[in-house]
Short mmCIF file of C-alpha atoms in Angstrom, two decimals:
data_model
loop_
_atom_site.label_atom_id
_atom_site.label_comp_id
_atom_site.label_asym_id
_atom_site.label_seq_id
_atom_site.Cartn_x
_atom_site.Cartn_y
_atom_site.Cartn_z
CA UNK A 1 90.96 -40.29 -107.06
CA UNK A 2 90.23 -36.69 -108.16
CA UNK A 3 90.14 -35.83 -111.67
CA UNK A 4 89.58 -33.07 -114.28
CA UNK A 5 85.47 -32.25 -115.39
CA UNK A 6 85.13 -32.89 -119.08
CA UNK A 7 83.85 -29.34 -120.52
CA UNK A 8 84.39 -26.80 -123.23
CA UNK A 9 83.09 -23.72 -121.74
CA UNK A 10 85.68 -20.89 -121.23
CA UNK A 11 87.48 -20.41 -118.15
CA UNK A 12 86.94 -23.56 -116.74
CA UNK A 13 88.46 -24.20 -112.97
CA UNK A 14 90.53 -27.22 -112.74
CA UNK A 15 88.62 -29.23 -109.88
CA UNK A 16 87.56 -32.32 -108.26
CA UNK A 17 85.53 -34.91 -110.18
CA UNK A 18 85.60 -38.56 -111.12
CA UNK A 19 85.99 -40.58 -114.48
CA UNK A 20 85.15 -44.22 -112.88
CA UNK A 21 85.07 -46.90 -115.10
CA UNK A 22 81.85 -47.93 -116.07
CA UNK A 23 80.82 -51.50 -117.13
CA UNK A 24 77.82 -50.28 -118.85
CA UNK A 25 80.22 -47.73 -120.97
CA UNK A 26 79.07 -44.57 -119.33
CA UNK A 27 81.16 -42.02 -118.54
CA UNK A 28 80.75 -40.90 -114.57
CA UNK A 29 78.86 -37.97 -113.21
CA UNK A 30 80.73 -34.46 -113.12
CA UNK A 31 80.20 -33.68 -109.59
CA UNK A 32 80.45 -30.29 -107.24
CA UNK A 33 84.67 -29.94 -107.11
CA UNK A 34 84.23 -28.22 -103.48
CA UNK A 35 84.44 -31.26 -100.78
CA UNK A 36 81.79 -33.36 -103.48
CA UNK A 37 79.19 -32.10 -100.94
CA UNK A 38 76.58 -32.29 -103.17
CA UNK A 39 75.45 -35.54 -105.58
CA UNK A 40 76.43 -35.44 -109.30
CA UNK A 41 74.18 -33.44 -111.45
CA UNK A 42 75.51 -34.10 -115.20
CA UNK A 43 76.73 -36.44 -116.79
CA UNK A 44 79.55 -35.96 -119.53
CA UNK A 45 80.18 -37.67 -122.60
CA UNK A 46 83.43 -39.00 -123.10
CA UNK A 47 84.43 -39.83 -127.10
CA UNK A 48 85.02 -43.55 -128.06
CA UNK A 49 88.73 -43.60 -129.65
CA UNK A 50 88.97 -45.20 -132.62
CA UNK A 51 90.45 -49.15 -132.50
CA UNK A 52 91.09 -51.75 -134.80
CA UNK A 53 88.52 -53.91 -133.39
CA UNK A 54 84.73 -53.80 -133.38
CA UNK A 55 82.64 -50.74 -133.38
CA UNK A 56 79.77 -49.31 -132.29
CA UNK A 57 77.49 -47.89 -134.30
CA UNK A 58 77.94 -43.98 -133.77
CA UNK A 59 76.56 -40.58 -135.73
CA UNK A 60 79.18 -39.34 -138.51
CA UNK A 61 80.35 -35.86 -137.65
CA UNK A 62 84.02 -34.34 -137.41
CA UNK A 63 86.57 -35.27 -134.46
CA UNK A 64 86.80 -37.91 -132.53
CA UNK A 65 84.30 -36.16 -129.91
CA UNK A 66 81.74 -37.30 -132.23
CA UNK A 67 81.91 -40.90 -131.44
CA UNK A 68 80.07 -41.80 -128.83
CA UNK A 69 82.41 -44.24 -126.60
CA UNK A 70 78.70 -44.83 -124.48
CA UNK A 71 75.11 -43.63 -124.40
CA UNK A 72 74.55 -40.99 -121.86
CA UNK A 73 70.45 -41.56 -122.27
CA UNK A 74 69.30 -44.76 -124.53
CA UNK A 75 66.40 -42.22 -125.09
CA UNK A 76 68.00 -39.13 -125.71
CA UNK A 77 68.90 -39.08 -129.74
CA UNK A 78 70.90 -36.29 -131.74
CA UNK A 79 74.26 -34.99 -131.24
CA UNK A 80 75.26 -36.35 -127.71
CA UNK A 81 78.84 -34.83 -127.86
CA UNK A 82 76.79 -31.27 -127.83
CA UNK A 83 74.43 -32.28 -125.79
CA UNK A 84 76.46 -33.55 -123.00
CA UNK A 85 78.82 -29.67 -123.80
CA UNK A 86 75.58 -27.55 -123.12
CA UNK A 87 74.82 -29.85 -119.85
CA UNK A 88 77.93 -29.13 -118.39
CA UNK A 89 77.87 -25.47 -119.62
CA UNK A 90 74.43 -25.24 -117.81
CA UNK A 91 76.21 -26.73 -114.98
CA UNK A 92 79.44 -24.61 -114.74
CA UNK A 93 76.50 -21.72 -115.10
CA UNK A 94 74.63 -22.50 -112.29
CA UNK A 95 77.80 -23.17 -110.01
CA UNK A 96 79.12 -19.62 -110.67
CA UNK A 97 78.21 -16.29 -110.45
CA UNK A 98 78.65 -14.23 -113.30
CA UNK A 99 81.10 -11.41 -112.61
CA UNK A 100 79.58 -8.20 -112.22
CA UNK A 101 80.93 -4.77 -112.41
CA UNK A 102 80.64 -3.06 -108.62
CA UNK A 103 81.83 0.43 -109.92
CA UNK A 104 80.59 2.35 -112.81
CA UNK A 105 82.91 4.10 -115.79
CA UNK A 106 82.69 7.91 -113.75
CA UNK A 107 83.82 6.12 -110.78
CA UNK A 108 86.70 4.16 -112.02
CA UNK A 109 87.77 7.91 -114.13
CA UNK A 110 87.70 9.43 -110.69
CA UNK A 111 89.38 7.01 -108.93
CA UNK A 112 92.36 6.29 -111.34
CA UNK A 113 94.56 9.58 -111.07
CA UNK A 114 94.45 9.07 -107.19
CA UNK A 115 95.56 5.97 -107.50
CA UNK A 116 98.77 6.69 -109.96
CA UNK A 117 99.60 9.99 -108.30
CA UNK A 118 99.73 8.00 -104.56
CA UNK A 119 101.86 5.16 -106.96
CA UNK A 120 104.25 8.14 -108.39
CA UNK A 121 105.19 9.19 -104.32
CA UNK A 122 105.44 6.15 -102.53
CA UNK A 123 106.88 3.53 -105.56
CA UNK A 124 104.17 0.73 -103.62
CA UNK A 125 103.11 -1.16 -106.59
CA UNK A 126 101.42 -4.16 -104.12
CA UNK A 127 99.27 -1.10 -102.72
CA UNK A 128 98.11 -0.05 -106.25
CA UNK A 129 97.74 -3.38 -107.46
CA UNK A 130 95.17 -4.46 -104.28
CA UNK A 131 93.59 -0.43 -105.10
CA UNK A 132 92.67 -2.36 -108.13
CA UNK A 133 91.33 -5.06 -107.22
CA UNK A 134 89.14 -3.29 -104.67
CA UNK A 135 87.47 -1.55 -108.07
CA UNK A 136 85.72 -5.23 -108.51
CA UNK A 137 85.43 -4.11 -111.97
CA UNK A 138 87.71 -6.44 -114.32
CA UNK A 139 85.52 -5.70 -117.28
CA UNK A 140 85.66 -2.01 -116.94
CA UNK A 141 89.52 -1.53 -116.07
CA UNK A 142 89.88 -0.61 -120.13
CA UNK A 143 88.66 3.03 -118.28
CA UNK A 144 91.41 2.33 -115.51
CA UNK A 145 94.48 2.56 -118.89
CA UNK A 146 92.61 4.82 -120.97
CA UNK A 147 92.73 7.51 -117.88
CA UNK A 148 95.80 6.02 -116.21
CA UNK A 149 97.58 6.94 -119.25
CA UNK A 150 96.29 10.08 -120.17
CA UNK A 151 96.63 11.53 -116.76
CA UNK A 152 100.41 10.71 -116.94
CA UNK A 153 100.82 12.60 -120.51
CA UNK A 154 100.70 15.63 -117.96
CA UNK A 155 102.86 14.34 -115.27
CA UNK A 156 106.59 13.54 -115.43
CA UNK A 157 109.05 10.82 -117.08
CA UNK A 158 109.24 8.81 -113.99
CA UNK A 159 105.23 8.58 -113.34
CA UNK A 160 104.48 7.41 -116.80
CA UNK A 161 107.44 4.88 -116.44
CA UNK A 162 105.42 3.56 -113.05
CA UNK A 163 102.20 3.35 -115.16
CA UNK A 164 103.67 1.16 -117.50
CA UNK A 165 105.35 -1.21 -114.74
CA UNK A 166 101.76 -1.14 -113.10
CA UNK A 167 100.15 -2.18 -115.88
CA UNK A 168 102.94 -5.00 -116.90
CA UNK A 169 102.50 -6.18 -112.84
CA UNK A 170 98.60 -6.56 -113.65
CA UNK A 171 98.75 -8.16 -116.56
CA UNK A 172 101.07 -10.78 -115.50
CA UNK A 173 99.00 -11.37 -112.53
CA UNK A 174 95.87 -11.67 -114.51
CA UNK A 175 94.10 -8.89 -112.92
CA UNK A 176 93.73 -6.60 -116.20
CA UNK A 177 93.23 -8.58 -119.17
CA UNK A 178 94.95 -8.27 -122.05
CA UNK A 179 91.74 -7.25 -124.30
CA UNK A 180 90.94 -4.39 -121.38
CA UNK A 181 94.56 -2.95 -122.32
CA UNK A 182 93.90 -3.01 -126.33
CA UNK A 183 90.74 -1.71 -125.35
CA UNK A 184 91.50 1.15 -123.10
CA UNK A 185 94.72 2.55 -125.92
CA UNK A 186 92.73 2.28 -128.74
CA UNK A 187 90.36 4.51 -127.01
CA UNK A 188 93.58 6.93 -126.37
CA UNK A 189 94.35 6.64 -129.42
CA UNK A 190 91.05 7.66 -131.13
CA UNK A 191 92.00 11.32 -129.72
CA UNK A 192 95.62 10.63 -130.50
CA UNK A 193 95.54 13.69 -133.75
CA UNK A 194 94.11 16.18 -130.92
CA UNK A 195 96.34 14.92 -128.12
CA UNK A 196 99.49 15.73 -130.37
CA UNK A 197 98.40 19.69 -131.00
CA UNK A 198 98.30 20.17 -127.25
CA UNK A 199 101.32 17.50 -126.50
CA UNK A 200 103.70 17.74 -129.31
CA UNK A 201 105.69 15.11 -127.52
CA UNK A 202 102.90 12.19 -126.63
CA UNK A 203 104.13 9.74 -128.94
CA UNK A 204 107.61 9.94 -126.64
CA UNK A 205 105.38 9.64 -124.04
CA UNK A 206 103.33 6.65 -124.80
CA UNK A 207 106.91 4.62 -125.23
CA UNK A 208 107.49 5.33 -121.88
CA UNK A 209 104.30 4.35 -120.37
CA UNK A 210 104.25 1.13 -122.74
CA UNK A 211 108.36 -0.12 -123.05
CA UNK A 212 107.77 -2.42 -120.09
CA UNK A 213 104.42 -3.75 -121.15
CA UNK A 214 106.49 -4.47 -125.02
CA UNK A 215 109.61 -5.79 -123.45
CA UNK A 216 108.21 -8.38 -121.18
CA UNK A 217 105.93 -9.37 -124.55
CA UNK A 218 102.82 -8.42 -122.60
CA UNK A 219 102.10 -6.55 -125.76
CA UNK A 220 103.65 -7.44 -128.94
CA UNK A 221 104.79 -4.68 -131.59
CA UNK A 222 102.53 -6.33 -134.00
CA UNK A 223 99.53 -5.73 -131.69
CA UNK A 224 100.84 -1.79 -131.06
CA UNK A 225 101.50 -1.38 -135.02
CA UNK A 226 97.52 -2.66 -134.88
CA UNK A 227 96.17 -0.41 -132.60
CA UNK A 228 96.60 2.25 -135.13
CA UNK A 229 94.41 0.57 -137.61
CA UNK A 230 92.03 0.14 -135.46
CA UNK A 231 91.79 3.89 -133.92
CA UNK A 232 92.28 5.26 -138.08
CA UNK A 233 95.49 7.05 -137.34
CA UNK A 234 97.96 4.57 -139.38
CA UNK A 235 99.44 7.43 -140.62
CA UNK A 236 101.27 7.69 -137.27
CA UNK A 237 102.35 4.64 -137.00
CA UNK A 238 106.16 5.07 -138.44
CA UNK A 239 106.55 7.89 -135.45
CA UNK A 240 104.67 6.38 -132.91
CA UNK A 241 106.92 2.88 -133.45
CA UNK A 242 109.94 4.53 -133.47
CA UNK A 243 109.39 6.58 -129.89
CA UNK A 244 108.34 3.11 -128.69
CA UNK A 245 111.81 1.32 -130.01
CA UNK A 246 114.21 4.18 -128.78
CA UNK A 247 112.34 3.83 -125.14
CA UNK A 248 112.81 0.05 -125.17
CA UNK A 249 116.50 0.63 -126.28
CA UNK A 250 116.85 3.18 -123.59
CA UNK A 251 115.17 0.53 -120.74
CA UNK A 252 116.68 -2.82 -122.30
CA UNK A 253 119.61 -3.36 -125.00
CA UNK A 254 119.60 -2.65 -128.66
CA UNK A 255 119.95 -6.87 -129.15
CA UNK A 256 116.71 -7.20 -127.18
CA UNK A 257 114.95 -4.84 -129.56
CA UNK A 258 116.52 -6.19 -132.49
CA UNK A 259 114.85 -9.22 -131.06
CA UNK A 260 110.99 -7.69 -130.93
CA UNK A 261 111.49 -6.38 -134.44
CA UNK A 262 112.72 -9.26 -135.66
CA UNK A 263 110.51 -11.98 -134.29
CA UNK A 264 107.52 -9.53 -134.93
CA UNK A 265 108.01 -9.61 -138.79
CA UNK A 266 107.35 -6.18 -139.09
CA UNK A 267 108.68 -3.90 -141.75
CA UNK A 268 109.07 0.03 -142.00
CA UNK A 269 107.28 -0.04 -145.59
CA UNK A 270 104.28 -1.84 -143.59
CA UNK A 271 104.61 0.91 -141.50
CA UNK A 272 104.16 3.84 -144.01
CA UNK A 273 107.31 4.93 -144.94
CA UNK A 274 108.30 4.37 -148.95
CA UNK A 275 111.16 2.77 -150.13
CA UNK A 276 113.54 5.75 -150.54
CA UNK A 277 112.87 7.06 -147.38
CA UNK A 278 113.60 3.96 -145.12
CA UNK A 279 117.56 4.20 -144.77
CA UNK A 280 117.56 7.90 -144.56
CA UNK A 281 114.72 8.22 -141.71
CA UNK A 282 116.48 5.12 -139.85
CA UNK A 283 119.57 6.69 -139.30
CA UNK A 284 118.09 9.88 -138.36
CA UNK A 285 116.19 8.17 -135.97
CA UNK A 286 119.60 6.10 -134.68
CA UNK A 287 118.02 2.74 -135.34
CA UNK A 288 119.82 1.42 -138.01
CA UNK A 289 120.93 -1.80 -135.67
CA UNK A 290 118.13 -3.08 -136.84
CA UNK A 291 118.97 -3.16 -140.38
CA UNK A 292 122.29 -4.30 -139.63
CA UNK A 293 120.71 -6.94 -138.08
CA UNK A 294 118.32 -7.76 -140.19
CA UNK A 295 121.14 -8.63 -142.95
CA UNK A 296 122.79 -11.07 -140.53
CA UNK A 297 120.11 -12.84 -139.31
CA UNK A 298 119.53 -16.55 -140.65
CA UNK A 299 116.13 -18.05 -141.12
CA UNK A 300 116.85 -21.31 -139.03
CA UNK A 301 116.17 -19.79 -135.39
CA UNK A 302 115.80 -21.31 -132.52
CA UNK A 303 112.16 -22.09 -131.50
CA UNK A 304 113.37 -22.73 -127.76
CA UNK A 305 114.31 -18.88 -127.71
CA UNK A 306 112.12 -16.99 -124.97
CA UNK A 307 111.30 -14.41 -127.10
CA UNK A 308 109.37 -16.83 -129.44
CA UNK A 309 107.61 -18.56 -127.00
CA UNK A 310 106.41 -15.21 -125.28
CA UNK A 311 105.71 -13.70 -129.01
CA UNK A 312 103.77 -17.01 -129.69
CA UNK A 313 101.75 -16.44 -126.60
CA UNK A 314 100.84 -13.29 -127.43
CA UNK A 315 99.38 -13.91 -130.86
CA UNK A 316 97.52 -16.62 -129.24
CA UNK A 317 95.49 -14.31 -127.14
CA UNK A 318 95.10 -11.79 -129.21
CA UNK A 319 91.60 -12.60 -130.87
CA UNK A 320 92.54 -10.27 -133.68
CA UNK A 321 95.13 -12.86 -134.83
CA UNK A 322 93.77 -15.65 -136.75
CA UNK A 323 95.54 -19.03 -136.94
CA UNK A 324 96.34 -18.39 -140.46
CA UNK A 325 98.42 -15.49 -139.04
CA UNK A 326 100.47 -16.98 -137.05
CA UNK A 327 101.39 -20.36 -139.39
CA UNK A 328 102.32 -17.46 -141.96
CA UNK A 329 105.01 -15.32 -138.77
CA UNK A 330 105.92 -19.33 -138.25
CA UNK A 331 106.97 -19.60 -142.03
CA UNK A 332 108.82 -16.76 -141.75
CA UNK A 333 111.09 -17.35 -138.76
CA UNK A 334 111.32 -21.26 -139.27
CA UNK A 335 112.38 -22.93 -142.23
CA UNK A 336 111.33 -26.58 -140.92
CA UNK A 337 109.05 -27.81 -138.60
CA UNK A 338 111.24 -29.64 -136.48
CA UNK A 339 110.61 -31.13 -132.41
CA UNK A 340 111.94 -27.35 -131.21
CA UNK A 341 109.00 -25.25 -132.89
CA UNK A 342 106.57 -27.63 -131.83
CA UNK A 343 107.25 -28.09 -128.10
CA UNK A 344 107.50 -24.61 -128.61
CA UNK A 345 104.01 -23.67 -129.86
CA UNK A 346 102.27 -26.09 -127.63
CA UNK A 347 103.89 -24.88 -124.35
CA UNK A 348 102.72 -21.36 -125.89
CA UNK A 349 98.91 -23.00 -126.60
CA UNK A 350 98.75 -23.82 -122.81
CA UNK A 351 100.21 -20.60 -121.30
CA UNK A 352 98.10 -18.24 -123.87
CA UNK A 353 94.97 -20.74 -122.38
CA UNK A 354 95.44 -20.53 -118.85
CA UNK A 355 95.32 -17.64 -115.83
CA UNK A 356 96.69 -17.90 -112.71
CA UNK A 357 98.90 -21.56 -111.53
CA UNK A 358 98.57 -23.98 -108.83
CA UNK A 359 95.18 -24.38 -107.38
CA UNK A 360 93.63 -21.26 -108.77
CA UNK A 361 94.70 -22.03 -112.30
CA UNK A 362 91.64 -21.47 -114.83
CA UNK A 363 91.97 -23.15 -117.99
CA UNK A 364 89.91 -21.42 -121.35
CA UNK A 365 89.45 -25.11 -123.01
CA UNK A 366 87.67 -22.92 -126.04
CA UNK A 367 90.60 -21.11 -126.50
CA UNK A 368 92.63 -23.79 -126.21
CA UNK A 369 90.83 -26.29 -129.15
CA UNK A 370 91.03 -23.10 -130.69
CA UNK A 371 94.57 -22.84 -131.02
CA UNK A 372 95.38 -26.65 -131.34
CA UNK A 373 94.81 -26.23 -134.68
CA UNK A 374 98.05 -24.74 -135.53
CA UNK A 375 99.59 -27.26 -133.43
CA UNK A 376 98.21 -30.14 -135.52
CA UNK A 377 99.29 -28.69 -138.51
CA UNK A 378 102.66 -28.78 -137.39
CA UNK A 379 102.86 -32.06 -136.09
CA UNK A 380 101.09 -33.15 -139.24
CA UNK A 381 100.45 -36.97 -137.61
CA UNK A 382 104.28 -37.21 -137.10
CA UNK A 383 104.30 -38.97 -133.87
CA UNK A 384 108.03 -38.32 -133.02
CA UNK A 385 106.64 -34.67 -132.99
CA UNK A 386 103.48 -35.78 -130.64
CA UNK A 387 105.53 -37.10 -128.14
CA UNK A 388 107.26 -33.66 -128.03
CA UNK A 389 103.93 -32.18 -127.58
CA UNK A 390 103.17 -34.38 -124.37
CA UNK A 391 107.03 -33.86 -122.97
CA UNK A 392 106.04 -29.64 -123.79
CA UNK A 393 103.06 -29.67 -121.76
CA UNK A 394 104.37 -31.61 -118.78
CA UNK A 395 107.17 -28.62 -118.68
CA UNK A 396 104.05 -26.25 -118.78
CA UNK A 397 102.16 -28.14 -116.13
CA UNK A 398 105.36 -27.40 -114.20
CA UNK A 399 105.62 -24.03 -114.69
CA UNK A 400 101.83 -23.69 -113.26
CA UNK A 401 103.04 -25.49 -110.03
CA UNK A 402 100.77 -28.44 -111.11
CA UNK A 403 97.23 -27.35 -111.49
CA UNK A 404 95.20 -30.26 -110.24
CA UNK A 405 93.21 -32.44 -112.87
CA UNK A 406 94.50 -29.98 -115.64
CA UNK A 407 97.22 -32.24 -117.43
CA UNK A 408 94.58 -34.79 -117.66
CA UNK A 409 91.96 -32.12 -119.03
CA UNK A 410 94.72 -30.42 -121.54
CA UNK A 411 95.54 -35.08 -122.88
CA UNK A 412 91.79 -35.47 -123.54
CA UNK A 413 92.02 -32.37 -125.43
CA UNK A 414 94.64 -32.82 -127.67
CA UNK A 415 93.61 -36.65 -127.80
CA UNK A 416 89.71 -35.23 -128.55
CA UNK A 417 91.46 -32.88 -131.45
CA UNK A 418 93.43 -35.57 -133.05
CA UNK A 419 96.74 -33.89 -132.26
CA UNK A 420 98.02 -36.93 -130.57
CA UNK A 421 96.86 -40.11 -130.97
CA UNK A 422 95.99 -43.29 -128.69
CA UNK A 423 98.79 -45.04 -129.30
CA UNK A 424 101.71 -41.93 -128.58
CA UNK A 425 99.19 -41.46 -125.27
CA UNK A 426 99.83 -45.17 -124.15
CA UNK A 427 103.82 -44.91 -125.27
CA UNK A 428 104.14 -41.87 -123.75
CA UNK A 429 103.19 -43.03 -120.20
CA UNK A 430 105.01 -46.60 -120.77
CA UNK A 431 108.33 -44.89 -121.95
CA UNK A 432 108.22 -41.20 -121.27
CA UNK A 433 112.14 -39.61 -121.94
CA UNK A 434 111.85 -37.01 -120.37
CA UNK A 435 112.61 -38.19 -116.17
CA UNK A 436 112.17 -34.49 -114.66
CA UNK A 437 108.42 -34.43 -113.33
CA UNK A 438 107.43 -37.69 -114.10
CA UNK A 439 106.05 -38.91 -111.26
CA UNK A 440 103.81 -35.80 -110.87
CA UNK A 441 102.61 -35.94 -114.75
CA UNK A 442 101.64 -39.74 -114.24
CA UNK A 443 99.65 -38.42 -110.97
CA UNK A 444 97.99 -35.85 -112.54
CA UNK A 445 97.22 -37.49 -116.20
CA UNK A 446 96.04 -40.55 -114.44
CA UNK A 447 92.47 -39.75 -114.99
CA UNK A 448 92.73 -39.92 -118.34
CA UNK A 449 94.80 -42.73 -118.47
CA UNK A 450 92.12 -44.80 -116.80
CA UNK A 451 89.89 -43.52 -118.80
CA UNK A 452 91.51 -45.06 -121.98
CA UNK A 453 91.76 -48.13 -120.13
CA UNK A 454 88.38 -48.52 -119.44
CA UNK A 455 87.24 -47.95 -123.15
CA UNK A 456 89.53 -50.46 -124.04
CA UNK A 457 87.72 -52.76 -121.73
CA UNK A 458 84.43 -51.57 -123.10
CA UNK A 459 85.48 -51.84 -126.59
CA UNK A 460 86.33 -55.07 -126.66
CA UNK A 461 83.02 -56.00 -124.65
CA UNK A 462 80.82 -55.16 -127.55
CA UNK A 463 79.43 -57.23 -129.64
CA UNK A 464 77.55 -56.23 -132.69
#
């Protein structure tokens, strides 16, 4: 029976492994996930739920991961939950290489204008993407932007429009990471003042290069209105946002950019312009759909609406937004917190958590906890509203072809975090609604299914 290893390291690959039940109450060895050629090596730690029965005595910290469901070592005292963590972070250490760089920042400079200007002549966006890959240099590829794009301020309308599909292509497929991107514009942007004296029109030019990165919600406007912040140039932020819009507009529809200004909850005052100003510089700028918008738009959306659930996913990567933030954009757009917003926000927790689908899918279980808790605080122990959050994740799972051992990883999660409880768990499987898929979620959830089985078996073994 393969199942998912227990662990809260980041970017953990969905594998092989075992939870067997135990009759002593440990929790089974996490073993190599390649063929099990090799024997176990750690054991992991699997919480005791909480029951209405007898307990065990256990150490009082937060979460349910704090109580021990079994003694890894009857000798070993302390905080087992963390102990059993660093284990298997020891263990995911020694099983993979770190990633090094192969190329250096001069080389990847040099390399990048060849690249875009063979891209600009022969449209072959496969061939760029493997000449990326071939730089075996994810963590430097904030270079690859920062010169991509400046080497197309000099070039024409339809090579800076390639740029920006290239980089909307990577990013999708994982290959640049979205903090490489911020990265690699905010150092543009910290020459932005000097780039505008010798290219009065760069701002026109960066809307190009970035429209299909914004429309696909690979960056969010809130993240570009950000950028400018962080490189000390707010002061252009009311220009730069506008070239940006009237590109979009230009590439998409003027509803689908009243829909990234909308959900993004920004507002031209934020953006530097006073009061007075706003309606005249609007129309100048041929933008005022969005204030006609803006006065027919009703609070009550629809949390099912792409654009949400691709804005949601973006503010749940972007380490700059804090959970805070993004309860505060949910007030804003959603009046209630009905079964809608939170399928919604925990199909967004698992795509904004995970890289690449089927095999290959890589789960960030940091990230992941991270983000659960403004799922919790939405469900708010409303188990109607858990049960959504199962049926939302199966759709994910879906979506990702059906990672092996992840929907069983992504249960104990939410189960560890208290956003669904032992009881929805067991309901869930007994009575799941939702047909589609449901022979392939029981598959791939049965490890933790058996799991709660066998603690039930353990708990009511004790005797104190």
């Amino acid at each position: 029976e393969s199942s998912p290893a227990l662990g809260a390291g980041a970017g953990l690959r969905v594998g092989g492994g075992a939870w067997n039940k135990k009759k002593d109450g440990q929790t089974p060895p996490l073993s190599e996930t390649k063929g099990d050629k090799e024997k176990s090596v750690v054991n992991k730690q699997a919480p005791q739920r909480t029951t209405s029965g007898p307990k065990r005595q256990t150490s009082q910290t937060s979460g349910r991961g704090s109580q021990q469901g079994a003694k890894r070592s009857s000798t070993q005292p302390g905080n087992e939950k963390q102990s059993a963590i660093n284990l298997v972070k020891e263990f995911n250490q020694g099983s993979k290489k770190p990633v090094h760089d192969k190329l250096d920042e001069s080389t990847i400079k040099r390399k990048t204008p060849a690249i875009i200007d063979e891209l600009s002549q022969n449209r072959d966006f496969a061939e760029a993407e493997d000449c990326i890959r071939e730089l075996e240099s994810p963590n430097l590829l904030h270079f690859f932007v920062c010169e991509a794009v400046n080497h197309s301020f000099e070039k024409s309308s339809s090579v800076r429009i390639c740029v920006g599909k290239l980089l909307d292509i990577l990013l999708k497929k994982g290959i640049l990471l979205h903090e490489r991107l911020i990265a690699g514009l905010t150092e543009t942007l910290e020459f932005a003042e000097d780039l505008e004296v010798d290219i009065p029109k760069m701002w026109d030019f960066l809307g190009e290069i970035l429209s299909p990165v914004v429309t696909s919600s690979q960056l969010s406007l809130i993240e570009y209105c950000g950028l400018f912040n962080e490189a000390r140039i707010s002061h252009c932020a009311a220009k730069a946002m506008t070239k940006l819009l009237q590109q979009c507009v230009k590439t998409t529809s003027k509803s689908k950019v009243t829909e990234l200004w909308e959900h993004s909850g920004l507002d031209w005052k934020a953006l530097g312009l006073l009061d007075n100003d706003i309606e005249e510089y609007i129309e100048r700028e041929n933008l005022q759909f969005l204030l006609t918008s803006q006065n027919d738009t009703t609070r009550n959306c629809s949390m099912d609406d792409p654009p949400y659930l691709k804005d949601l996913v973006v503010m749940f990567r972007s380490p700059d937004t804090t959970n805070d933030d993004i309860l505060a954009w949910i007030e804003s757009k959603c009046s209630e917190k009905d079964m809608k917003l939170v399928k919604t926000l925990a199909r967004a927790a698992v795509e904004a958590s995970t890289t690449g689908d089927g095999d290959s899918c890589i789960l960030s279980d940091d990230d992941f906890r991270h983000r659960l808790t403004v799922v919790k605080k939405c469900v708010d122990e409303n188990e109607y509203l858990q049960v959504q959050v199962l049926n939302a994740v199966k759709i994910s799972m879906e979506h990702l072809k059906h990672p092996p051992n992840m929907l069983s990883m992504i249960f104990w999660s939410l189960y560890d975090v208290e956003v669904v409880s032992e009881k929805v768990c067991l309901q869930w499987k007994q009575q799941e609604t939702e047909k589609t898929g449901r022979g392939m979620a029981l598959q791939t959830s049965r490890s933790f299914f058996n799991w709660l089985d066998a603690a039930d078996t353990s708990d009511s073994e004790v005797v104190l």
